[in-house]
PDB file of C-alpha atoms in Angstrom:
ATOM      1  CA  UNK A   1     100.683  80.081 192.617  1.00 53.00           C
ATOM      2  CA  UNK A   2     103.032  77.523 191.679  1.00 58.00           C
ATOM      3  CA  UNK A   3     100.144  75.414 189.458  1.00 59.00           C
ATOM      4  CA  UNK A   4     100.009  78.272 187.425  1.00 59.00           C
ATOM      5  CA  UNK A   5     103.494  78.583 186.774  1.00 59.00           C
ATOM      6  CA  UNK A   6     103.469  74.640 185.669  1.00 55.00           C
ATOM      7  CA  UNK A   7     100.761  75.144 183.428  1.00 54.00           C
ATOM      8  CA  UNK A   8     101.951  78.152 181.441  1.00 52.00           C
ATOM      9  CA  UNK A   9     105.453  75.887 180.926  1.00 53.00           C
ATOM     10  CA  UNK A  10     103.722  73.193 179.447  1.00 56.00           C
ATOM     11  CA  UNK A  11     101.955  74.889 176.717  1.00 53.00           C
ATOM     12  CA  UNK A  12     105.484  76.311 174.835  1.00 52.00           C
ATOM     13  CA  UNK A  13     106.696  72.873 175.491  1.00 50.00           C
ATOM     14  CA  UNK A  14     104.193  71.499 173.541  1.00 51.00           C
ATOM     15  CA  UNK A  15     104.616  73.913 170.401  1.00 55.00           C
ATOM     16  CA  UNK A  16     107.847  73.009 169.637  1.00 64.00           C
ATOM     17  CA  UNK A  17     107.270  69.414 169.473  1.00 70.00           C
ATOM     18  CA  UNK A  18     104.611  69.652 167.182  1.00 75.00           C
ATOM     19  CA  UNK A  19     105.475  67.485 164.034  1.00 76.00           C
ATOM     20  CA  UNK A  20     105.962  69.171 160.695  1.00 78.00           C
ATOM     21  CA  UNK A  21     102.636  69.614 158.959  1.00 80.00           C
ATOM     22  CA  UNK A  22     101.782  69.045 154.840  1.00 73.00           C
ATOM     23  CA  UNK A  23     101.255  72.614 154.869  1.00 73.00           C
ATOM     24  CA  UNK A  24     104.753  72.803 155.862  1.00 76.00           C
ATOM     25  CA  UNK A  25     106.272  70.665 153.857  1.00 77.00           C
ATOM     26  CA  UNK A  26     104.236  71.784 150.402  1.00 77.00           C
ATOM     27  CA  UNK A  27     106.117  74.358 148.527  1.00 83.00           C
ATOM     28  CA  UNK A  28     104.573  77.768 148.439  1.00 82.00           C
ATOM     29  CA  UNK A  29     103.399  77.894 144.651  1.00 84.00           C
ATOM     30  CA  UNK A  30     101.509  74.424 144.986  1.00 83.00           C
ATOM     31  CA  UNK A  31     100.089  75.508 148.136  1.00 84.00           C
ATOM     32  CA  UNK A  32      98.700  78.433 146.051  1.00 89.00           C
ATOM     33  CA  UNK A  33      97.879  76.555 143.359  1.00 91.00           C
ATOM     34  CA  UNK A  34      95.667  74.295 145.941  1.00 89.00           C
ATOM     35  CA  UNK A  35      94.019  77.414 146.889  1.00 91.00           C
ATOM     36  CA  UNK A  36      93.494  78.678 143.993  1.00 96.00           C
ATOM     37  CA  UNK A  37      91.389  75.031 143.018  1.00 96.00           C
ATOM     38  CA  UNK A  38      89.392  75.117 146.395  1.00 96.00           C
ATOM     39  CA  UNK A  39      88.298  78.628 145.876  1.00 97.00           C
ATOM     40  CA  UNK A  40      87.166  78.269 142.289  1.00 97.00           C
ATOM     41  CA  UNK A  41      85.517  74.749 143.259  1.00 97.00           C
ATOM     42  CA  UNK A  42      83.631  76.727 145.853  1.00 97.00           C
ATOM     43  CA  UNK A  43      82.707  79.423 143.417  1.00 97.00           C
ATOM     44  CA  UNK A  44      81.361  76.871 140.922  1.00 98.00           C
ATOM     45  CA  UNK A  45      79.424  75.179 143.633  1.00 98.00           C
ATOM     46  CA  UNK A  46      77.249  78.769 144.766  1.00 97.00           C
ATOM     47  CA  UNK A  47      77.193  79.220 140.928  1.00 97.00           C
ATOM     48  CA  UNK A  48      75.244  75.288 141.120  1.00 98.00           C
ATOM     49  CA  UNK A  49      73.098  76.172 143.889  1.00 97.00           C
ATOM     50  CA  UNK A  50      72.439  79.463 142.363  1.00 98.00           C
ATOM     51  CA  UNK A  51      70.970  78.049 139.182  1.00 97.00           C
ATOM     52  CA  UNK A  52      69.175  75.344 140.865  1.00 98.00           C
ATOM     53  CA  UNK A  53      67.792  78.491 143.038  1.00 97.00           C
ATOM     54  CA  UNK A  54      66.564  79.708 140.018  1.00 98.00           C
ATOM     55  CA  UNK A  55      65.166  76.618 138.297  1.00 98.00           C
ATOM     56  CA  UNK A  56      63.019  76.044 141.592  1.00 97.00           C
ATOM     57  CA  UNK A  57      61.480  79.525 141.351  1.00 97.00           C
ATOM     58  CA  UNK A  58      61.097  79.632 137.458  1.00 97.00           C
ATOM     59  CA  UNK A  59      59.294  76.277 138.293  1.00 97.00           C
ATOM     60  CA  UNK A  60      57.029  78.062 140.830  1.00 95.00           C
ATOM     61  CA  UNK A  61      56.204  80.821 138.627  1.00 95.00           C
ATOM     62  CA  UNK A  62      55.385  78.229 135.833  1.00 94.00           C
ATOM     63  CA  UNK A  63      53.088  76.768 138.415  1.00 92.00           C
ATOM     64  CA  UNK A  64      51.425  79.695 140.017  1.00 89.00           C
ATOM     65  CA  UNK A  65      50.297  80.879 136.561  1.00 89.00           C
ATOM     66  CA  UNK A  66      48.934  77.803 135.789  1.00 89.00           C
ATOM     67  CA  UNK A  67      47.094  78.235 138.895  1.00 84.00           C
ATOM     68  CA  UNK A  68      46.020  81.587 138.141  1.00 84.00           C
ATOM     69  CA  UNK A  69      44.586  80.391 135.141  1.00 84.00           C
ATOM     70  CA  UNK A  70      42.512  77.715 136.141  1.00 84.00           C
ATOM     71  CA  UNK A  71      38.845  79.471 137.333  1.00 81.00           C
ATOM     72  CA  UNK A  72      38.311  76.698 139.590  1.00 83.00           C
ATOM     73  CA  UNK A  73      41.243  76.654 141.707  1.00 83.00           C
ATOM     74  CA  UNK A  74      40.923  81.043 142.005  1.00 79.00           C
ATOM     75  CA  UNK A  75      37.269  79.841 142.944  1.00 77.00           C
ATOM     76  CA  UNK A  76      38.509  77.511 145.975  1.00 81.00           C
ATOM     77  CA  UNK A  77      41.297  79.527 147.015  1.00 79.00           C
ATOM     78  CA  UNK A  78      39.229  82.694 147.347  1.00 77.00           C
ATOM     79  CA  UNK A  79      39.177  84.449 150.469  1.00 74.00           C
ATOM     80  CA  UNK A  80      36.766  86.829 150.175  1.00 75.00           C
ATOM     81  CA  UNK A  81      33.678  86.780 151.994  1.00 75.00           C
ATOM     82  CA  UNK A  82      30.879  86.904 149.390  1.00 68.00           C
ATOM     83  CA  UNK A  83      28.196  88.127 151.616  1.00 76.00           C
ATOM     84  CA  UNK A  84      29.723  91.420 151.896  1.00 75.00           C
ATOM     85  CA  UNK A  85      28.820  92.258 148.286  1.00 70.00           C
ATOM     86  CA  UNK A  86      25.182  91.290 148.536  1.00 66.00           C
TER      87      UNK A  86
END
């Protein structure tokens, strides 16, 4: 019983003698302002990865109707079985 008592001393202990953070010490419109330029640097970067998202795909669709238009790859890439139709 008494270890537990010791340990639950030693945690409030330790919170007050935590040293003042830069969040602390930054006034409250610059921490805003800081916010404000972390949230609109992550917006731009989905907005990046978005329209690379799309580039890729535009790029497939390029591709695949290449594909579709080429008699010999359809020919390869069939998976029908011809015998049925015999």
């Amino acid at each position: 019983m008494a270890k537990k008592n010791k340990t639950a001393a030693r945690p409030a202990a330790a919170s007050q003698d935590k040293p003042a953070t830069l969040k602390d010490m930054l006034s409250a419109d610059v921490l805003d302002k800081l916010k404000a330029q972390a949230t609109e640097l992550r917006e731009q970067e989905h907005e990046r990865q978005e329209q690379q998202r799309r580039e890729v795909e535009e790029e497939r669709r390029a591709e695949q109707k290449r594909r579709d238009n080429d008699f010999g790859y359809l020919l390869e890439n069939s998976k029908q079985d011809w015998k049925k139709y015999k």
